[in-house]
PDB file of C-alpha atoms and ligand atoms in Angstrom:
ATOM      1  CA  MET A  17      43.171   3.239  -2.604  1.00 64.00           C
ATOM      2  CA  PRO A  18      44.758   0.674  -4.992  1.00 66.00           C
ATOM      3  CA  PRO A  19      42.985   0.291  -8.376  1.00 68.00           C
ATOM      4  CA  LEU A  20      40.451  -2.531  -8.545  1.00 67.00           C
ATOM      5  CA  THR A  21      41.551  -5.608 -10.477  1.00 79.00           C
ATOM      6  CA  SER A  22      39.125  -6.639 -13.215  1.00 87.00           C
ATOM      7  CA  ALA A  23      37.959  -9.618 -11.101  1.00 88.00           C
ATOM      8  CA  ALA A  24      37.326  -7.328  -8.124  1.00 89.00           C
ATOM      9  CA  ALA A  25      35.504  -4.813 -10.374  1.00 90.00           C
ATOM     10  CA  VAL A  26      33.219  -7.567 -11.722  1.00 91.00           C
ATOM     11  CA  ALA A  27      32.574  -8.822  -8.173  1.00 92.00           C
ATOM     12  CA  THR A  28      31.712  -5.280  -7.012  1.00 92.00           C
ATOM     13  CA  ALA A  29      29.391  -4.693  -9.977  1.00 93.00           C
ATOM     14  CA  TRP A  30      27.698  -8.069  -9.379  1.00 94.00           C
ATOM     15  CA  PHE A  31      27.267  -7.243  -5.672  1.00 95.00           C
ATOM     16  CA  ALA A  32      25.733  -3.858  -6.553  1.00 95.00           C
ATOM     17  CA  LEU A  33      23.410  -5.376  -9.176  1.00 96.00           C
ATOM     18  CA  ARG A  34      22.230  -8.074  -6.768  1.00 96.00           C
ATOM     19  CA  ALA A  35      21.610  -5.448  -4.071  1.00 96.00           C
ATOM     20  CA  VAL A  36      19.541  -3.294  -6.466  1.00 96.00           C
ATOM     21  CA  LEU A  37      17.529  -6.308  -7.636  1.00 97.00           C
ATOM     22  CA  TRP A  38      16.899  -7.522  -4.070  1.00 98.00           C
ATOM     23  CA  ILE A  39      15.867  -4.050  -2.880  1.00 97.00           C
ATOM     24  CA  SER A  40      13.549  -3.594  -5.899  1.00 97.00           C
ATOM     25  CA  ALA A  41      11.982  -7.018  -5.276  1.00 98.00           C
ATOM     26  CA  CYS A  42      11.416  -6.156  -1.590  1.00 98.00           C
ATOM     27  CA  VAL A  43       9.815  -2.796  -2.487  1.00 98.00           C
ATOM     28  CA  LEU A  44       7.508  -4.387  -5.082  1.00 98.00           C
ATOM     29  CA  LEU A  45       6.564  -7.216  -2.687  1.00 98.00           C
ATOM     30  CA  ALA A  46       5.807  -4.730   0.108  1.00 98.00           C
ATOM     31  CA  ASP A  47       3.723  -2.691  -2.371  1.00 98.00           C
ATOM     32  CA  LEU A  48       1.738  -5.801  -3.360  1.00 98.00           C
ATOM     33  CA  ILE A  49       1.113  -6.599   0.332  1.00 98.00           C
ATOM     34  CA  THR A  50      -0.222  -3.059   0.942  1.00 98.00           C
ATOM     35  CA  GLY A  51      -2.597  -3.646  -1.985  1.00 98.00           C
ATOM     36  CA  LEU A  52      -3.737  -7.010  -0.615  1.00 98.00           C
ATOM     37  CA  VAL A  53      -4.468  -5.557   2.834  1.00 96.00           C
ATOM     38  CA  HIS A  54      -6.168  -2.444   1.401  1.00 96.00           C
ATOM     39  CA  TRP A  55      -8.310  -4.513  -0.993  1.00 97.00           C
ATOM     40  CA  ALA A  56      -9.394  -6.806   1.880  1.00 96.00           C
ATOM     41  CA  GLU A  57     -10.216  -3.774   4.068  1.00 94.00           C
ATOM     42  CA  ASP A  58     -12.226  -2.084   1.300  1.00 94.00           C
ATOM     43  CA  HIS A  59     -14.336  -5.073   0.317  1.00 95.00           C
ATOM     44  CA  TYR A  60     -14.526  -7.456   3.277  1.00 95.00           C
ATOM     45  CA  GLY A  61     -13.518  -5.611   6.461  1.00 91.00           C
ATOM     46  CA  ASP A  62     -16.369  -4.801   8.811  1.00 91.00           C
ATOM     47  CA  PRO A  63     -16.039  -2.122  11.539  1.00 90.00           C
ATOM     48  CA  SER A  64     -18.310  -4.209  13.784  1.00 92.00           C
ATOM     49  CA  TRP A  65     -15.743  -7.033  13.974  1.00 91.00           C
ATOM     50  CA  PRO A  66     -13.918  -7.309  17.321  1.00 91.00           C
ATOM     51  CA  ILE A  67     -10.506  -5.596  17.683  1.00 88.00           C
ATOM     52  CA  LEU A  68      -9.620  -5.212  13.970  1.00 87.00           C
ATOM     53  CA  GLY A  69     -13.007  -3.612  13.255  1.00 91.00           C
ATOM     54  CA  GLN A  70     -12.340  -0.380  15.141  1.00 89.00           C
ATOM     55  CA  LEU A  71      -8.545  -0.588  14.856  1.00 87.00           C
ATOM     56  CA  VAL A  72      -8.238  -1.030  11.085  1.00 87.00           C
ATOM     57  CA  PHE A  73     -11.538  -1.143   9.180  1.00 90.00           C
ATOM     58  CA  ALA A  74     -13.254   1.901  10.676  1.00 91.00           C
ATOM     59  CA  PRO A  75     -10.256   4.218   9.988  1.00 90.00           C
ATOM     60  CA  ASN A  76     -10.112   2.849   6.421  1.00 91.00           C
ATOM     61  CA  LEU A  77     -13.769   3.702   5.811  1.00 90.00           C
ATOM     62  CA  GLU A  78     -13.221   7.112   7.401  1.00 92.00           C
ATOM     63  CA  HIS A  79     -10.321   7.631   4.986  1.00 94.00           C
ATOM     64  CA  HIS A  80     -12.697   7.129   2.057  1.00 93.00           C
ATOM     65  CA  GLU A  81     -15.161   9.635   3.515  1.00 92.00           C
ATOM     66  CA  LYS A  82     -12.528  12.223   4.520  1.00 94.00           C
ATOM     67  CA  PRO A  83      -9.336  11.401   2.590  1.00 95.00           C
ATOM     68  CA  ARG A  84      -7.137  14.122   4.134  1.00 95.00           C
ATOM     69  CA  ALA A  85      -8.220  13.655   7.746  1.00 94.00           C
ATOM     70  CA  PHE A  86      -5.455  11.129   8.491  1.00 94.00           C
ATOM     71  CA  LEU A  87      -2.775  13.745   7.740  1.00 96.00           C
ATOM     72  CA  ALA A  88      -3.526  15.218  11.176  1.00 95.00           C
ATOM     73  CA  GLY A  89      -2.422  11.997  12.906  1.00 93.00           C
ATOM     74  CA  GLY A  90       1.191  12.343  11.783  1.00 95.00           C
ATOM     75  CA  TRP A  91       3.566   9.399  11.383  1.00 96.00           C
ATOM     76  CA  TRP A  92       2.542   7.442  14.503  1.00 96.00           C
ATOM     77  CA  GLY A  93      -1.182   8.116  14.089  1.00 94.00           C
ATOM     78  CA  ALA A  94      -1.208   6.767  10.547  1.00 93.00           C
ATOM     79  CA  ASN A  95       1.150   3.842  11.016  1.00 95.00           C
ATOM     80  CA  TRP A  96       0.924   2.507  14.562  1.00 94.00           C
ATOM     81  CA  PRO A  97      -1.029  -0.746  13.922  1.00 92.00           C
ATOM     82  CA  GLN A  98       1.396  -1.708  11.132  1.00 94.00           C
ATOM     83  CA  ILE A  99       4.422  -0.711  13.242  1.00 97.00           C
ATOM     84  CA  ILE A 100       3.299  -2.940  16.128  1.00 96.00           C
ATOM     85  CA  MET A 101       2.570  -5.806  13.701  1.00 95.00           C
ATOM     86  CA  ALA A 102       5.976  -5.397  12.006  1.00 98.00           C
ATOM     87  CA  VAL A 103       7.827  -5.322  15.346  1.00 98.00           C
ATOM     88  CA  LEU A 104       6.020  -8.485  16.499  1.00 98.00           C
ATOM     89  CA  ILE A 105       6.816 -10.312  13.242  1.00 98.00           C
ATOM     90  CA  ALA A 106      10.448  -9.116  13.361  1.00 98.00           C
ATOM     91  CA  ALA A 107      10.816 -10.243  16.986  1.00 98.00           C
ATOM     92  CA  GLY A 108       9.175 -13.608  16.268  1.00 98.00           C
ATOM     93  CA  THR A 109      11.238 -14.368  13.180  1.00 98.00           C
ATOM     94  CA  ALA A 110      14.450 -13.142  14.873  1.00 98.00           C
ATOM     95  CA  ALA A 111      13.794 -15.512  17.784  1.00 98.00           C
ATOM     96  CA  VAL A 112      13.783 -18.517  15.429  1.00 98.00           C
ATOM     97  CA  GLY A 113      16.609 -17.206  13.211  1.00 97.00           C
ATOM     98  CA  TRP A 114      14.431 -16.372  10.176  1.00 97.00           C
ATOM     99  CA  LEU A 115      14.885 -12.599  10.170  1.00 98.00           C
ATOM    100  CA  THR A 116      16.875 -11.697   7.039  1.00 98.00           C
ATOM    101  CA  TRP A 117      17.696  -8.169   5.873  1.00 97.00           C
ATOM    102  CA  GLN A 118      15.161  -8.649   3.072  1.00 98.00           C
ATOM    103  CA  LEU A 119      12.377  -9.454   5.543  1.00 98.00           C
ATOM    104  CA  ALA A 120      13.467  -6.552   7.756  1.00 98.00           C
ATOM    105  CA  LEU A 121      13.276  -4.220   4.730  1.00 98.00           C
ATOM    106  CA  VAL A 122       9.801  -5.454   3.715  1.00 98.00           C
ATOM    107  CA  LEU A 123       8.565  -5.031   7.314  1.00 98.00           C
ATOM    108  CA  THR A 124      10.081  -1.537   7.526  1.00 98.00           C
ATOM    109  CA  LEU A 125       8.372  -0.530   4.273  1.00 98.00           C
ATOM    110  CA  LEU A 126       5.033  -1.943   5.442  1.00 98.00           C
ATOM    111  CA  ALA A 127       5.360  -0.214   8.806  1.00 98.00           C
ATOM    112  CA  ASN A 128       5.800   3.124   7.008  1.00 98.00           C
ATOM    113  CA  ALA A 129       3.489   2.570   4.018  1.00 98.00           C
ATOM    114  CA  ASN A 130       0.835   4.929   5.326  1.00 97.00           C
ATOM    115  CA  THR A 131       3.408   7.735   5.403  1.00 98.00           C
ATOM    116  CA  VAL A 132       3.886   7.310   1.634  1.00 98.00           C
ATOM    117  CA  HIS A 133       0.073   7.227   1.439  1.00 98.00           C
ATOM    118  CA  GLN A 134      -0.122  10.460   3.477  1.00 97.00           C
ATOM    119  CA  TRP A 135       2.366  12.132   1.122  1.00 98.00           C
ATOM    120  CA  ALA A 136       0.086  11.174  -1.809  1.00 98.00           C
ATOM    121  CA  HIS A 137      -2.708  13.163  -0.132  1.00 98.00           C
ATOM    122  CA  MET A 138      -0.635  16.319   0.402  1.00 97.00           C
ATOM    123  CA  THR A 139      -0.890  19.362  -1.815  1.00 97.00           C
ATOM    124  CA  VAL A 140       2.198  20.358  -3.820  1.00 96.00           C
ATOM    125  CA  LYS A 141       2.910  23.048  -1.210  1.00 97.00           C
ATOM    126  CA  GLU A 142       2.647  20.631   1.719  1.00 97.00           C
ATOM    127  CA  THR A 143       4.860  17.948   0.156  1.00 97.00           C
ATOM    128  CA  PRO A 144       8.481  17.922   1.428  1.00 97.00           C
ATOM    129  CA  ARG A 145      10.883  18.748  -1.412  1.00 97.00           C
ATOM    130  CA  LEU A 146      12.707  15.376  -1.424  1.00 98.00           C
ATOM    131  CA  VAL A 147       9.367  13.531  -1.328  1.00 98.00           C
ATOM    132  CA  GLY A 148       8.086  15.571  -4.279  1.00 98.00           C
ATOM    133  CA  TRP A 149      11.242  14.659  -6.206  1.00 98.00           C
ATOM    134  CA  MET A 150      10.768  10.946  -5.378  1.00 98.00           C
ATOM    135  CA  GLN A 151       7.142  11.161  -6.535  1.00 98.00           C
ATOM    136  CA  ARG A 152       8.155  12.844  -9.808  1.00 97.00           C
ATOM    137  CA  MET A 153      10.880  10.224 -10.363  1.00 97.00           C
ATOM    138  CA  ARG A 154       8.180   7.573  -9.786  1.00 97.00           C
ATOM    139  CA  LEU A 155      10.229   6.029  -6.988  1.00 97.00           C
ATOM    140  CA  ILE A 156       7.141   6.314  -4.765  1.00 98.00           C
ATOM    141  CA  GLN A 157       3.474   6.792  -5.485  1.00 98.00           C
ATOM    142  CA  GLY A 158       2.182  10.333  -6.054  1.00 97.00           C
ATOM    143  CA  ARG A 159      -1.164  12.071  -5.732  1.00 96.00           C
ATOM    144  CA  ILE A 160      -2.390  11.572  -9.318  1.00 96.00           C
ATOM    145  CA  HIS A 161      -1.770   7.827  -9.215  1.00 97.00           C
ATOM    146  CA  HIS A 162      -3.391   7.421  -5.795  1.00 97.00           C
ATOM    147  CA  GLY A 163      -6.245   9.689  -6.880  1.00 96.00           C
ATOM    148  CA  GLY A 164      -7.142   6.891  -9.303  1.00 95.00           C
ATOM    149  CA  HIS A 165      -8.306   4.900  -6.276  1.00 95.00           C
ATOM    150  CA  HIS A 166     -10.263   7.659  -4.527  1.00 94.00           C
ATOM    151  CA  GLY A 167     -11.745   9.174  -7.670  1.00 90.00           C
ATOM    152  CA  GLY A 168     -12.908   5.977  -9.335  1.00 82.00           C
ATOM    153  CA  ARG A 169     -15.088   3.140  -8.012  1.00 85.00           C
ATOM    154  CA  ARG A 170     -12.407   2.369  -5.413  1.00 89.00           C
ATOM    155  CA  ASP A 171     -11.904  -0.992  -7.027  1.00 93.00           C
ATOM    156  CA  THR A 172      -8.456  -0.364  -8.532  1.00 96.00           C
ATOM    157  CA  ALA A 173      -5.054   1.011  -7.417  1.00 97.00           C
ATOM    158  CA  TYR A 174      -5.085  -0.522  -3.933  1.00 97.00           C
ATOM    159  CA  CYS A 175      -1.267  -0.698  -3.643  1.00 98.00           C
ATOM    160  CA  ALA A 176       0.065   2.383  -1.858  1.00 97.00           C
ATOM    161  CA  LEU A 177       3.854   2.449  -2.151  1.00 98.00           C
ATOM    162  CA  THR A 178       4.840   2.720  -5.813  1.00 98.00           C
ATOM    163  CA  PRO A 179       3.206   3.414  -9.169  1.00 98.00           C
ATOM    164  CA  TRP A 180       4.553   0.128 -10.575  1.00 98.00           C
ATOM    165  CA  VAL A 181       2.485  -2.727  -9.120  1.00 98.00           C
ATOM    166  CA  ASN A 182      -1.064  -1.322  -9.523  1.00 98.00           C
ATOM    167  CA  PRO A 183      -1.091  -1.183 -13.344  1.00 98.00           C
ATOM    168  CA  VAL A 184       0.051  -4.815 -13.540  1.00 98.00           C
ATOM    169  CA  VAL A 185      -2.333  -6.331 -10.966  1.00 98.00           C
ATOM    170  CA  ASP A 186      -5.259  -4.203 -12.190  1.00 98.00           C
ATOM    171  CA  ARG A 187      -4.650  -5.180 -15.792  1.00 98.00           C
ATOM    172  CA  ILE A 188      -4.474  -8.914 -15.065  1.00 98.00           C
ATOM    173  CA  GLY A 189      -7.621  -8.609 -12.923  1.00 98.00           C
ATOM    174  CA  LEU A 190      -5.981 -10.016  -9.767  1.00 98.00           C
ATOM    175  CA  TRP A 191      -8.473  -8.543  -7.264  1.00 98.00           C
ATOM    176  CA  ARG A 192     -11.595  -9.426  -9.243  1.00 97.00           C
ATOM    177  CA  GLY A 193     -10.156 -12.922  -9.725  1.00 98.00           C
ATOM    178  CA  ILE A 194      -9.686 -13.443  -5.972  1.00 98.00           C
ATOM    179  CA  GLU A 195     -13.178 -12.023  -5.314  1.00 98.00           C
ATOM    180  CA  THR A 196     -14.667 -14.514  -7.794  1.00 98.00           C
ATOM    181  CA  ILE A 197     -12.841 -17.411  -6.091  1.00 98.00           C
ATOM    182  CA  ILE A 198     -14.011 -16.247  -2.633  1.00 98.00           C
ATOM    183  CA  GLN A 199     -17.604 -15.858  -3.836  1.00 97.00           C
ATOM    184  CA  ARG A 200     -17.652 -19.253  -5.529  1.00 97.00           C
ATOM    185  CA  THR A 201     -16.107 -21.068  -2.572  1.00 97.00           C
ATOM    186  CA  THR A 202     -17.771 -19.259   0.349  1.00 97.00           C
ATOM    187  CA  GLY A 203     -20.706 -17.339  -1.141  1.00 97.00           C
ATOM    188  CA  VAL A 204     -19.338 -14.089   0.345  1.00 96.00           C
ATOM    189  CA  LYS A 205     -19.720 -11.140  -2.051  1.00 95.00           C
ATOM    190  CA  PRO A 206     -17.284  -8.201  -2.041  1.00 95.00           C
ATOM    191  CA  ARG A 207     -18.787  -5.030  -0.573  1.00 90.00           C
ATOM    192  CA  VAL A 208     -19.155  -1.933  -2.761  1.00 85.00           C
ATOM    193  CA  ASP A 209     -17.687   1.106  -1.025  1.00 79.00           C
ATOM    194  CA  ALA A 210     -20.396   3.154   0.740  1.00 74.00           C
ATOM    195  CA  CYS A 211     -19.239   6.444  -0.859  1.00 74.00           C
ATOM    196  CA  VAL A 212     -19.307   4.863  -4.320  1.00 75.00           C
ATOM    197  CA  ALA A 213     -22.747   3.320  -3.716  1.00 75.00           C
ATOM    198  CA  ARG A 214     -24.071   6.757  -2.615  1.00 75.00           C
ATOM    199  CA  ARG A 215     -22.468   8.478  -5.600  1.00 73.00           C
ATOM    200  CA  GLU A 216     -23.982   5.972  -8.053  1.00 72.00           C
ATOM    201  CA  LEU A 217     -27.419   6.178  -6.403  1.00 72.00           C
ATOM    202  CA  THR A 218     -27.354   9.985  -6.649  1.00 74.00           C
ATOM    203  CA  ALA A 219     -26.399   9.739 -10.337  1.00 69.00           C
ATOM    204  CA  LEU A 220     -29.305   7.327 -10.950  1.00 65.00           C
ATOM    205  CA  GLU A 221     -31.777   9.630  -9.201  1.00 73.00           C
ATOM    206  CA  ARG A 222     -30.831  12.610 -11.334  1.00 66.00           C
TER     207      ARG A 222
HETATM  208 ZN1   ZN B 314      -9.655   2.173  -0.449  1.00 58.08          ZN
HETATM  209 ZN1   ZN B 315      -5.847   7.492   0.208  1.00 58.08          ZN
END
């Protein structure tokens, strides 16, 4: 291979930098979207609603009650609603010429987000070696970070892909801010998680 000229080297470096920045932006955006969906499920979703109620909200509440139960469902069991949604969006945007590689990447990440979430619920022994390395390198979210959601009042750490977005959105109070706007404009209050409400009631009764 002939040596790169300096102009070609700069162009290659610029291409690589742009690719890294685009990929990072897509990962962080997908992470934020997982947080938005999870937050909405936790505080507004009702299992009695038609279609989405049993499809999305009931499994989410079950996950709070029995956090490791969804490991039994495997990849398809944990991800199928998001996969179908992602395929429909990809097909729709492709039909009108709007499907870019960035959108395809975000949809792929969203379609598989619950697999990263499953990994965060595995024991050290159960975690595949490469996944454990990615968790330790903080490329994806690990069990301690995600445990912050399950162990606390379930009102923080909604994002499920990386350990990078949660600290920022929790610190700026994004979710509480949206809840305040919703309550002021519609009167609808966010629901406190049933497990948390039980836990706090038990503590009060002691
Ligand atoms: Zn939750
Ligand atoms: Zn979880």
